mmCIF file of C-alpha atoms in Angstrom:
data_model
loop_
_atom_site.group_PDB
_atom_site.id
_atom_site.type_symbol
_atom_site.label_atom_id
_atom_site.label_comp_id
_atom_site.label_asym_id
_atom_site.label_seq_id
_atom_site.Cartn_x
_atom_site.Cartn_y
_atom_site.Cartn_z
ATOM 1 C CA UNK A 221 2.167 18.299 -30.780
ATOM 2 C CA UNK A 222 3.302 21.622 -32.221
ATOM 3 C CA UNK A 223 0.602 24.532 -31.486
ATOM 4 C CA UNK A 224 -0.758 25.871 -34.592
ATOM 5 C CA UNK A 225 -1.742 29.420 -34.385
ATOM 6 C CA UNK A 226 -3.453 30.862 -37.735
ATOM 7 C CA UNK A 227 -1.428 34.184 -37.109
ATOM 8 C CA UNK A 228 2.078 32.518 -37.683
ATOM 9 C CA UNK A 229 3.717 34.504 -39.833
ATOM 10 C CA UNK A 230 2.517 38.065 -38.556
ATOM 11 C CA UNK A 231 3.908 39.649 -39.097
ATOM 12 C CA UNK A 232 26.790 47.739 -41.497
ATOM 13 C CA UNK A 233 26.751 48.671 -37.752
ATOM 14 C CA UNK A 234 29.096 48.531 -34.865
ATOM 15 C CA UNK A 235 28.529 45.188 -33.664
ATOM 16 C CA UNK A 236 30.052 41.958 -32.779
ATOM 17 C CA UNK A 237 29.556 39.821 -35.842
ATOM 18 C CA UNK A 238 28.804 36.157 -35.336
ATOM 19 C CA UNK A 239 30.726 33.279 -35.744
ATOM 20 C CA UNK A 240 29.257 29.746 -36.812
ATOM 21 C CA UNK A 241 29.542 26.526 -34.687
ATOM 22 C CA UNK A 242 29.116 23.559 -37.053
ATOM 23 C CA UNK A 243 27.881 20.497 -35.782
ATOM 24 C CA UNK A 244 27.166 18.084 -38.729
ATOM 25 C CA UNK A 245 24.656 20.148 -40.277
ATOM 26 C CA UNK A 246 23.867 22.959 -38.147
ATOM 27 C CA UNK A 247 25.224 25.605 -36.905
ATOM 28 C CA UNK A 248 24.653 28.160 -33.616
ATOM 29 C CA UNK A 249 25.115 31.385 -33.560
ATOM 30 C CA UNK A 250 27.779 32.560 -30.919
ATOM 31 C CA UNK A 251 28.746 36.297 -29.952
ATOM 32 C CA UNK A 252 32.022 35.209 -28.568
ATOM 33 C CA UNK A 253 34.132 36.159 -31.724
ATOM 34 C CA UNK A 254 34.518 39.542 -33.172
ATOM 35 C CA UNK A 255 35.072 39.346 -36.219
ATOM 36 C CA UNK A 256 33.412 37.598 -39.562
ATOM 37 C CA UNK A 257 34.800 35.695 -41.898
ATOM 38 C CA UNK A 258 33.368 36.528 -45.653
ATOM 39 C CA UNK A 259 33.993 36.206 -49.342
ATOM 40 C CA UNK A 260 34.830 38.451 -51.447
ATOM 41 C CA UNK A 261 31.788 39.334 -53.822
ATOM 42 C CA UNK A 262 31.502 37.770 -57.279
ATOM 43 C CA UNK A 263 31.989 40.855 -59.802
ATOM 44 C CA UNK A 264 29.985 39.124 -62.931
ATOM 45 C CA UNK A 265 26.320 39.616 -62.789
ATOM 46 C CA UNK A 266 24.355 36.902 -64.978
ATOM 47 C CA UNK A 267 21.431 38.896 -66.977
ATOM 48 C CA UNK A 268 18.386 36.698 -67.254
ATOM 49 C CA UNK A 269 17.730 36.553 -71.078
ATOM 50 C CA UNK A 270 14.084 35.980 -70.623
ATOM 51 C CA UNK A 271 12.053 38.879 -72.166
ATOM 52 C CA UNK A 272 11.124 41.609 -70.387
ATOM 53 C CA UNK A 273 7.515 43.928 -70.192
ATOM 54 C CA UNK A 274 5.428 41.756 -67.794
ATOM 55 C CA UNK A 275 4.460 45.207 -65.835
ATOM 56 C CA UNK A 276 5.669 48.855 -65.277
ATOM 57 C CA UNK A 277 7.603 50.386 -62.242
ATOM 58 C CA UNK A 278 6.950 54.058 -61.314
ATOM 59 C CA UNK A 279 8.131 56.151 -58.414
ATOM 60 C CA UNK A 280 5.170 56.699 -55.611
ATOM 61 C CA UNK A 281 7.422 58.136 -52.451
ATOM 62 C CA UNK A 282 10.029 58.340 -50.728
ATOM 63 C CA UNK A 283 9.256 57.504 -47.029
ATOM 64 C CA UNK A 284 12.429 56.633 -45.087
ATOM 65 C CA UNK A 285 14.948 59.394 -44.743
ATOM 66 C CA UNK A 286 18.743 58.435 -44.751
ATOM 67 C CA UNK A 287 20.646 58.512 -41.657
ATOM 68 C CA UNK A 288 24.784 59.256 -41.761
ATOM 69 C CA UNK A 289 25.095 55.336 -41.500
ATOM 70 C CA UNK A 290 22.062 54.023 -43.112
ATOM 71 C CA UNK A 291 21.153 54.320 -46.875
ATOM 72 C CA UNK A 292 17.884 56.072 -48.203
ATOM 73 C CA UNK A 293 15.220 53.319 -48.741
ATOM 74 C CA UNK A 294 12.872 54.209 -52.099
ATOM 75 C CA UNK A 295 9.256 53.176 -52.031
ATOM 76 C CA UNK A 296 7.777 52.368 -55.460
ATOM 77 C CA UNK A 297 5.056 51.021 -57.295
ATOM 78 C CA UNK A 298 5.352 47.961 -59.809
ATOM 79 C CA UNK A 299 1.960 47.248 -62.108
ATOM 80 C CA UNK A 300 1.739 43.397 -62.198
ATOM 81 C CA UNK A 301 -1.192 42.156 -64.498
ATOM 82 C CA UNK A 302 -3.262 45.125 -63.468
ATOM 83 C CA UNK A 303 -2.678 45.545 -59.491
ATOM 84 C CA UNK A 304 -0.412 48.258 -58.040
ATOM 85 C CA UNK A 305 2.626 46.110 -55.402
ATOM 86 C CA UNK A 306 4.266 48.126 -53.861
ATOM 87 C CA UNK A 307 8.124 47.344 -53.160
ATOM 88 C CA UNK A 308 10.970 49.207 -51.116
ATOM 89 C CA UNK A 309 14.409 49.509 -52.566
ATOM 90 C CA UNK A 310 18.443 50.001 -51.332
ATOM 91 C CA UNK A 311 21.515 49.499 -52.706
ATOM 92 C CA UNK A 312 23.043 50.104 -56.599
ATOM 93 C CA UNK A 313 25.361 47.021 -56.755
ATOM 94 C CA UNK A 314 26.141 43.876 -55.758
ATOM 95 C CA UNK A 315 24.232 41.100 -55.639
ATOM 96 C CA UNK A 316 20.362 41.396 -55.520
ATOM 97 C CA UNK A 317 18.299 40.258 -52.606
ATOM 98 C CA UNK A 318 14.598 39.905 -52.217
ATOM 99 C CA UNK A 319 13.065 39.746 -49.005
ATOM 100 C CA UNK A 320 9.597 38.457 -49.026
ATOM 101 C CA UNK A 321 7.439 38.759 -45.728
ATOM 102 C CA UNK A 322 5.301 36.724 -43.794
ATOM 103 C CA UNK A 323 1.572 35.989 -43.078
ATOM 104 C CA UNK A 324 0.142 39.660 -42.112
ATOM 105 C CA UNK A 325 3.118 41.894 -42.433
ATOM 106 C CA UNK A 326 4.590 43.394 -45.269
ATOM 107 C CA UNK A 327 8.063 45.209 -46.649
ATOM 108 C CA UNK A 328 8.174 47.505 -43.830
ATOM 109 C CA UNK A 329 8.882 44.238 -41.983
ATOM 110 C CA UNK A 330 12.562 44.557 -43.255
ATOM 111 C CA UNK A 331 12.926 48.088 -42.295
ATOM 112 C CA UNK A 332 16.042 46.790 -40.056
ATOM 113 C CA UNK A 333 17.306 45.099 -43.042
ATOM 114 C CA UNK A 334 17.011 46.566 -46.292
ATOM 115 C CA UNK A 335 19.086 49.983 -45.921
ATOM 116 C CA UNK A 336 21.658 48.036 -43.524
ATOM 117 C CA UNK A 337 21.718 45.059 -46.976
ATOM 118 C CA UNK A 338 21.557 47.471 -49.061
ATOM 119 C CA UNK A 339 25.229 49.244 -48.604
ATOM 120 C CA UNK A 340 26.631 46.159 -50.398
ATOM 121 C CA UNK A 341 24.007 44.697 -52.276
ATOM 122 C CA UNK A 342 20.592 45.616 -54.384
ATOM 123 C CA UNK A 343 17.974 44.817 -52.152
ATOM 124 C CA UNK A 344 14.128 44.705 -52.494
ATOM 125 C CA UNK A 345 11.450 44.335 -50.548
ATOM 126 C CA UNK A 346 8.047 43.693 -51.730
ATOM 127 C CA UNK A 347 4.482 43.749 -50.631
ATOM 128 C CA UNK A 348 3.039 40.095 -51.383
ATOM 129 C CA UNK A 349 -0.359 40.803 -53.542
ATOM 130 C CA UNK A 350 -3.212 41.323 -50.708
ATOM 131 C CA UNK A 351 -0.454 42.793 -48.250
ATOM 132 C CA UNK A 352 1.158 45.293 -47.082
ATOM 133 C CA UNK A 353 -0.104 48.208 -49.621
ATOM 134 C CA UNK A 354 -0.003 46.374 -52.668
ATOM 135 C CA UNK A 355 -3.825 46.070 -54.235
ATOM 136 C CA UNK A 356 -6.135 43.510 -52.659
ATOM 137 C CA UNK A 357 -8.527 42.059 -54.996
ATOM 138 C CA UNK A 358 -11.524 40.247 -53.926
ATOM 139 C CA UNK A 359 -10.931 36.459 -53.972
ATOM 140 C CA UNK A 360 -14.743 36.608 -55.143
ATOM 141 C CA UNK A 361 -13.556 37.933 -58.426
ATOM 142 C CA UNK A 362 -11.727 34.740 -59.044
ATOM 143 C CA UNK A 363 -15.036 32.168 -60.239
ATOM 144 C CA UNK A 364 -14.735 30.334 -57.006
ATOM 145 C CA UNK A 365 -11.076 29.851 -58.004
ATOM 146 C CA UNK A 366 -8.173 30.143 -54.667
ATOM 147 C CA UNK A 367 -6.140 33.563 -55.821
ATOM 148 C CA UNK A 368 -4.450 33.770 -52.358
ATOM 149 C CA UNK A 369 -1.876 30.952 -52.673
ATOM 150 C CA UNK A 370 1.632 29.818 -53.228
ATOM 151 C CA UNK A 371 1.204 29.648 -56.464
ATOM 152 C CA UNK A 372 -0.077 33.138 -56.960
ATOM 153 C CA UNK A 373 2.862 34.519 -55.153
ATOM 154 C CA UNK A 374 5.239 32.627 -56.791
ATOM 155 C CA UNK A 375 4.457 34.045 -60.087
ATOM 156 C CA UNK A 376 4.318 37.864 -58.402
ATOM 157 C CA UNK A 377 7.990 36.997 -57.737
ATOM 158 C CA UNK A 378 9.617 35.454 -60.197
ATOM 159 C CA UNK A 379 7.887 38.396 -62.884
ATOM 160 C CA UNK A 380 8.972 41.146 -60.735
ATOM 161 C CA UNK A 381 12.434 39.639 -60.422
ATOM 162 C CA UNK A 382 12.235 39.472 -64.482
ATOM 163 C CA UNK A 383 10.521 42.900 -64.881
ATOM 164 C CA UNK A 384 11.866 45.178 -61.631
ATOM 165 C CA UNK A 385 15.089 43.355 -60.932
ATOM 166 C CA UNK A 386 15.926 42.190 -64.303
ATOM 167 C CA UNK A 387 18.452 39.752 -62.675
ATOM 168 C CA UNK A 388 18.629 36.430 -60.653
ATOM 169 C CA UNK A 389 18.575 37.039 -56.980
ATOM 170 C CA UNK A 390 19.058 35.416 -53.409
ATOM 171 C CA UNK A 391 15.820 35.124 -52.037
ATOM 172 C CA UNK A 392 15.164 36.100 -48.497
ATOM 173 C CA UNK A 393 12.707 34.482 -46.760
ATOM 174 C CA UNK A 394 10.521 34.550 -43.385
ATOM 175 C CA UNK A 395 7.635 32.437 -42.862
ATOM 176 C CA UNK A 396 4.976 31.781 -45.199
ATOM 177 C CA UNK A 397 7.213 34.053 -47.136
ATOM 178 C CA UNK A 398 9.526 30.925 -47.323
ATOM 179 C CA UNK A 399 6.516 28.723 -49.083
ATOM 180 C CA UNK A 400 6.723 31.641 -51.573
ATOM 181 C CA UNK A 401 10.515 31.839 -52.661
ATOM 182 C CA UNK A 402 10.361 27.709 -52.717
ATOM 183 C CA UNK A 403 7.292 28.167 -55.085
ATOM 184 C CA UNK A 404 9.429 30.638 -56.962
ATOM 185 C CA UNK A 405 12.515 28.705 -56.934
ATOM 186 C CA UNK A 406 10.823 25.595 -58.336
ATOM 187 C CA UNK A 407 9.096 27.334 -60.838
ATOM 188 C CA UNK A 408 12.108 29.423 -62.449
ATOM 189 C CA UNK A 409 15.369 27.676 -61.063
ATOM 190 C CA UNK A 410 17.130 30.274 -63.044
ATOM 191 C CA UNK A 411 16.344 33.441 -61.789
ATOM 192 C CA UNK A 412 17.075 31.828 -58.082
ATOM 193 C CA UNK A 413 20.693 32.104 -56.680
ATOM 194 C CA UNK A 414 19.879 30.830 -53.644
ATOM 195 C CA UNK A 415 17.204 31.001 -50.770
ATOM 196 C CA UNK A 416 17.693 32.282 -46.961
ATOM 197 C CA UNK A 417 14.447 30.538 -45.078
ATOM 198 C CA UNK A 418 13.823 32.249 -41.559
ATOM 199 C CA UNK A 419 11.677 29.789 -39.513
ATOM 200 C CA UNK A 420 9.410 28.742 -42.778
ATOM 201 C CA UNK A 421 5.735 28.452 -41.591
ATOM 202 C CA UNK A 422 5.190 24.215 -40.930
ATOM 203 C CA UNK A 423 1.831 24.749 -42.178
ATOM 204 C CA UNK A 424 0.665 22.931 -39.094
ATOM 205 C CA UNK A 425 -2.927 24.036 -40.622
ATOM 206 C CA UNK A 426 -2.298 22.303 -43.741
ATOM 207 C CA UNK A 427 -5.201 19.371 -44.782
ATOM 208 C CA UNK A 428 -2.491 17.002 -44.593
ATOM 209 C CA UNK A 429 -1.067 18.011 -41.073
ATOM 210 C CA UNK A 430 -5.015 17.952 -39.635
ATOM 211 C CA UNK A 431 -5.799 14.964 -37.443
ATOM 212 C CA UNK A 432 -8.579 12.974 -39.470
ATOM 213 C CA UNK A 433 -10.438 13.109 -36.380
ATOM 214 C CA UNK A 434 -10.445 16.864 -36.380
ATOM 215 C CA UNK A 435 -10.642 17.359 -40.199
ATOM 216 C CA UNK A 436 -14.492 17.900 -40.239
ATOM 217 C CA UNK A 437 -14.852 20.382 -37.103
ATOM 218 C CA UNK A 438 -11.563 22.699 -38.968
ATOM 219 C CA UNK A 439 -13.630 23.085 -42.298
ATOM 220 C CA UNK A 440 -16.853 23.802 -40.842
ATOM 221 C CA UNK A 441 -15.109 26.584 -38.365
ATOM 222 C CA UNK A 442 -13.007 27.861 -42.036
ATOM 223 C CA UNK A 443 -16.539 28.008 -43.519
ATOM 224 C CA UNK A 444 -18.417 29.707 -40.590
ATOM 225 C CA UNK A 445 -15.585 32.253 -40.963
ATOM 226 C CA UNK A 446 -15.262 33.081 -44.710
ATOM 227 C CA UNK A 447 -18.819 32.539 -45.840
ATOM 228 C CA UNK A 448 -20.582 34.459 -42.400
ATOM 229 C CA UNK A 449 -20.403 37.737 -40.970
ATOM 230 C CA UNK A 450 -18.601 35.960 -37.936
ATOM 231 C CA UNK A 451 -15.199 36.220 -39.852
ATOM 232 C CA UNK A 452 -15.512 39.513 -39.806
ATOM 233 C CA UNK A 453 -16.127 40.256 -36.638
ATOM 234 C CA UNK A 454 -13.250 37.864 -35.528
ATOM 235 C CA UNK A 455 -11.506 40.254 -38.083
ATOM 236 C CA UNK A 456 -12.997 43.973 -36.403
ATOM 237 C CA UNK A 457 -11.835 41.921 -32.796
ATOM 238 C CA UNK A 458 -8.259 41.859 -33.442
ATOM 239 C CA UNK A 459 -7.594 44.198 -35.653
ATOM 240 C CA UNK A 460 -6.966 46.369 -32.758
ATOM 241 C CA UNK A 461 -3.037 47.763 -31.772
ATOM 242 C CA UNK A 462 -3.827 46.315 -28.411
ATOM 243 C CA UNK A 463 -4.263 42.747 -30.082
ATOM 244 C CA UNK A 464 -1.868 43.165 -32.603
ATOM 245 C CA UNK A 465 0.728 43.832 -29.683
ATOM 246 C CA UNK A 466 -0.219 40.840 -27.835
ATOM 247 C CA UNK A 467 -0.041 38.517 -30.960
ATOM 248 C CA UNK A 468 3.311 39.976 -31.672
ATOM 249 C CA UNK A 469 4.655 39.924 -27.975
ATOM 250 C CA UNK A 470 3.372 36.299 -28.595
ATOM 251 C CA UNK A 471 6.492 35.260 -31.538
ATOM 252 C CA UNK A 472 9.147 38.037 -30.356
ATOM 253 C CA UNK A 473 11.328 36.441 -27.522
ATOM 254 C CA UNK A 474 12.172 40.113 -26.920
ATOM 255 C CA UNK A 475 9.040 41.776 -26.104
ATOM 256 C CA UNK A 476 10.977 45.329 -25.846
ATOM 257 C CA UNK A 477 11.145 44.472 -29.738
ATOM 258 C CA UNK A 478 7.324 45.169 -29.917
ATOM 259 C CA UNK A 479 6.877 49.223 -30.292
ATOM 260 C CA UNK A 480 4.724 51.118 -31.333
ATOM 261 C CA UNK A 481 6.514 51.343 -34.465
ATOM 262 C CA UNK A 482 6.491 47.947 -35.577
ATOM 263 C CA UNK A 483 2.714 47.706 -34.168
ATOM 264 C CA UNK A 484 1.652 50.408 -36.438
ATOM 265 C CA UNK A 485 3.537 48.809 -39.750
ATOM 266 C CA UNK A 486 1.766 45.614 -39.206
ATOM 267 C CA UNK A 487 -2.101 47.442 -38.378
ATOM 268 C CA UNK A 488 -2.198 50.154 -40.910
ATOM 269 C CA UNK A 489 -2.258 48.634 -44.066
ATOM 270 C CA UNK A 490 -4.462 45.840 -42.697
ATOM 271 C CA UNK A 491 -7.201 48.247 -41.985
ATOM 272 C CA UNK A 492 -6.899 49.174 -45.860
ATOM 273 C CA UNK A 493 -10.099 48.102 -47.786
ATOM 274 C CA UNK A 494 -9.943 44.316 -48.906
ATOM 275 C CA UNK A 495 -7.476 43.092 -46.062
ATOM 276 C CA UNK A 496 -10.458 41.625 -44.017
ATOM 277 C CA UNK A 497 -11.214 39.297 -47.180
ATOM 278 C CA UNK A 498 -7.134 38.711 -47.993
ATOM 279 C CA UNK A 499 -6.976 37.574 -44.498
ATOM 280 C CA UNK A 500 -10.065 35.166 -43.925
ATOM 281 C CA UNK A 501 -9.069 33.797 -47.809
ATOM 282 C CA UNK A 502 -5.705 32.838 -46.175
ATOM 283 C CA UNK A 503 -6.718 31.695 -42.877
ATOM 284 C CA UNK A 504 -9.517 28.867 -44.827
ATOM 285 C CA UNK A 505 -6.160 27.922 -47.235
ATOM 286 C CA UNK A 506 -5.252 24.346 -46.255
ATOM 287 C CA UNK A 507 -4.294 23.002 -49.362
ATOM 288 C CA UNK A 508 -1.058 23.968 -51.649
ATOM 289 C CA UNK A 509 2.430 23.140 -51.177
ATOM 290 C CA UNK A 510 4.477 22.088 -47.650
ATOM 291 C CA UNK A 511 7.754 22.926 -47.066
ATOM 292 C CA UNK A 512 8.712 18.985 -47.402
ATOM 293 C CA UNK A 513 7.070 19.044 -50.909
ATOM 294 C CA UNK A 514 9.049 21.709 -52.418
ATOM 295 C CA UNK A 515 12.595 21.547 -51.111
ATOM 296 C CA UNK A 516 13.544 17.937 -52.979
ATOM 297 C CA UNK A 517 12.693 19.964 -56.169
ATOM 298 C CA UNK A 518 14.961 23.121 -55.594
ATOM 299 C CA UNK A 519 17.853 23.479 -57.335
ATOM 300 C CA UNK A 520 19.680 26.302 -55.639
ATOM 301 C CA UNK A 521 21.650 26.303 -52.203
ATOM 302 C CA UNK A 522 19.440 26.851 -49.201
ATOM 303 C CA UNK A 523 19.914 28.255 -45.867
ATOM 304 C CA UNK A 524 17.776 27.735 -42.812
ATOM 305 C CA UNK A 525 17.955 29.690 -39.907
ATOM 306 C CA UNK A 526 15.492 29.763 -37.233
ATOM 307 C CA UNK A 527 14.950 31.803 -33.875
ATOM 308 C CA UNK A 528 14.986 29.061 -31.016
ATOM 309 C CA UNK A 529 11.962 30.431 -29.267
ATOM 310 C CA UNK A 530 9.647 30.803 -31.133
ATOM 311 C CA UNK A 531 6.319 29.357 -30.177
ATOM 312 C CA UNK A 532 4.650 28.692 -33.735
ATOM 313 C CA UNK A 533 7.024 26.878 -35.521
ATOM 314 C CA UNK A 534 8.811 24.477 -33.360
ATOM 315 C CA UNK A 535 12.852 24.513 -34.222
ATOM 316 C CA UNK A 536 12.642 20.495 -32.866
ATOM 317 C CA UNK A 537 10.044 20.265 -35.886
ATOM 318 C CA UNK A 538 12.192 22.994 -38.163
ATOM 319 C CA UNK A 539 15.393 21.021 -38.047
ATOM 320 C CA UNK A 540 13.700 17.848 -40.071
ATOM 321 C CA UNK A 541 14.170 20.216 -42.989
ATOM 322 C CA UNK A 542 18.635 20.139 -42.524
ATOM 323 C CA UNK A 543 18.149 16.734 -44.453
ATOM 324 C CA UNK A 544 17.367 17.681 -47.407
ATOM 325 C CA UNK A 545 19.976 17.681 -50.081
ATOM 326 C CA UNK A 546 19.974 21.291 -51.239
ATOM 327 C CA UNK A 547 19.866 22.465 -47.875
ATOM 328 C CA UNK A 548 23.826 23.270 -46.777
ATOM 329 C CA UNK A 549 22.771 24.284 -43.284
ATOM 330 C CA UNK A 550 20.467 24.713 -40.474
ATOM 331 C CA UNK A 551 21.961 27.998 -38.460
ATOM 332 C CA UNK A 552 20.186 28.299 -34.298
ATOM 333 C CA UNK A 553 19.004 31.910 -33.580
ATOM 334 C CA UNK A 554 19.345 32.132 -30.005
ATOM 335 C CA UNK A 555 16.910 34.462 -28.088
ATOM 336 C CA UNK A 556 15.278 34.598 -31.182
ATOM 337 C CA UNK A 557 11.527 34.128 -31.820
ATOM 338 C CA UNK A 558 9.326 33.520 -35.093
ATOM 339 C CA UNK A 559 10.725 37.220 -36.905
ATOM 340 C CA UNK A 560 14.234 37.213 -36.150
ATOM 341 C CA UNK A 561 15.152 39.802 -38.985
ATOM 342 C CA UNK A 562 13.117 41.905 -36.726
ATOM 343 C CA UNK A 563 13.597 41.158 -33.275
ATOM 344 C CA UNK A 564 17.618 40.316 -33.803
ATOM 345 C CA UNK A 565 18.813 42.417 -37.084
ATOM 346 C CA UNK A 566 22.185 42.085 -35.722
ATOM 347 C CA UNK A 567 22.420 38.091 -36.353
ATOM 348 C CA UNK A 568 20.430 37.875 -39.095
ATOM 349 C CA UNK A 569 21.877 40.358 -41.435
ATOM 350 C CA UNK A 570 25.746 39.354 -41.546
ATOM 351 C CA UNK A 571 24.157 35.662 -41.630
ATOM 352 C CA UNK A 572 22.055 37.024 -45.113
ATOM 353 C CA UNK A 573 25.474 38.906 -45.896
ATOM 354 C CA UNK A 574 27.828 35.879 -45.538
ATOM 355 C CA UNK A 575 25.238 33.024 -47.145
ATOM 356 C CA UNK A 576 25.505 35.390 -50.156
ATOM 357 C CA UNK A 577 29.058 36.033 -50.489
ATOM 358 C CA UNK A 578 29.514 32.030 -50.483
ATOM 359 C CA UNK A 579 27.395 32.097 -53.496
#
């Protein structure tokens, strides 16, 4: 039985580009070949026609400075019904990509992504509401209501595709942040070209993925945590770098791929106000959409690719999902654990460049 960990999800070079092995219908990445094959871009961009003024975008900072081989990423703030997201930005043409993070993390989680994307494509990143250093709201406020689920992020994303990008997009997924562009894609087929899911969380949490047997014992340990001070003390206990570095040296293969850096990205905004209560909201979330619920409904092409060690999300479990109809492949990540647009940039982002240009 897979392990289920409630942290899943935490969070143009010179290199050899990849070539795919296809067997049936998946594929394995190989550095044996130099070169890439790709298609030529599309050069008609389809303007959604749905009206526009769902929130406001201003200019906050600028935070990553341009290197003579990298573009200059822009940090900005979008208003969605009230809150302040905040969203990092690359790239004036071609397609448009948005890369939604994972459990924890947040758009600095594609810092080894968007400015390398974004030399031949418009490419966003965004903070998922209660993350990163978009606003965090008190699931209190809410009349008892769940505001910290699929369906809450689904809606961030397809309004700031219609309000920010103002154009259908290829949505770029890791983890949980897969549940999210399915949600999104089901919702508003239109405004989805297609979606790139990087080992999508199982939900191995979910109600329906509980043994009956164990069923009672997981609610009453969800309700000691969100409704006692216990959950947040479990909260003060690993919201520490040294824990945060073990968790993450936990899904990286690579554990040289955990630095301080990356530590730091995933900490800092959790520390902000209102994280503690984002978190232990998620954590108690066992209901909503599975992977296997939303992927017979999607209309678009899909894309799975998943790092082959990673210890959360079994890829024997993963590859179940290659049998769905809209889903064209199922691409191995070798040496690759549960964040391989981190921990292996240099797979993942010709794989994200050459599922687009086939679209």
């Amino acid at each position: 039985m897979a392990k289920a960990s409630i942290f899943a999800a935490l969070p143009l070079t010179n290199f050899k580009s990849p070539s795919l092995f296809r067997v049936k219908n998946s594929s394995f990445i190989s550095f044996t070949e130099t070169h890439f094959l790709r298609q030529s871009n599309s050069t008609g961009i389809v303007r959604s026609s749905t009206p526009r003024g769902i929130g406001s975008v201003s200019c906050s900072s600028v935070t990553d400075e341009a290197s003579s081989e990298e573009l200059q990423v822009r940090t900005l703030t979008w208003k969605w019904k009230g809150y302040s997201i905040r969203y990092q930005c690359a790239g004036t043409s071609g397609p448009a990509l948005v890369l939604i993070h994972g459990f924890g993390a947040n758009s600095d989680h594609w810092r080894k992504n968007t400015p390398i994307l974004g030399k031949t494509h418009r490419v966003y990143s965004i903070d998922l509401i209660g993350y990163g250093y978009s606003d965090k709201p008190n699931p209190s406020e809410f009349g008892g209501e769940p505001f910290y689920t699929f369906e809450t992020w689904g809606e961030q994303l397809t309004d700031f595709c219609l309000d920010v990008v103002k154009d259908e997009a290829f949505f770029i997924c890791n983890s949980i942040g897969g549940l999210v562009g399915l949600q999104a894609a089901v919702s508003k087929p239109e405004i989805c070209r297609g979606l790139m899911l990087i080992n999508i969380s199982l939900r191995m949490l979910h109600i329906k993925k509980q043994p009956l047997i164990g069923r009672p014992f997981i609610k009453s340990f969800q309700n000691l945590l969100r409704n006692t001070p216990v959950g947040k003390l479990f909260f003060k206990s690993i919201a520490k770098p040294e824990t945060v570095k073990s968790i993450l040296c936990q899904c990286y293969h690579d554990s040289s791929q955990v630095t301080d850096e990356l530590v730091e990205a995933i900490l800092r905004p959790g520390l902000e106000p209102g994280a503690v209560d984002v978190f232990l909201e998620f954590i108690c979330y066992s209901g909503g959409p599975l992977p296997e619920d939303l992927l017979p409904l999607v209309k678009c092409p899909v894309l799975i690719a998943w790092g082959e060690k990673d210890p959360w999300e079994p890829i024997e479990l993963g590859r179940a999902y290659s049998n769905f109809d809209a889903v064209e492949d199922f691409v191995v990540l070798p040496n690759a654990g549960h964040c391989p647009q981190d921990e292996r940039p240099e797979m993942v982002n010709p794989l994200i460049e050459s599922f687009v240009a086939r679209h």
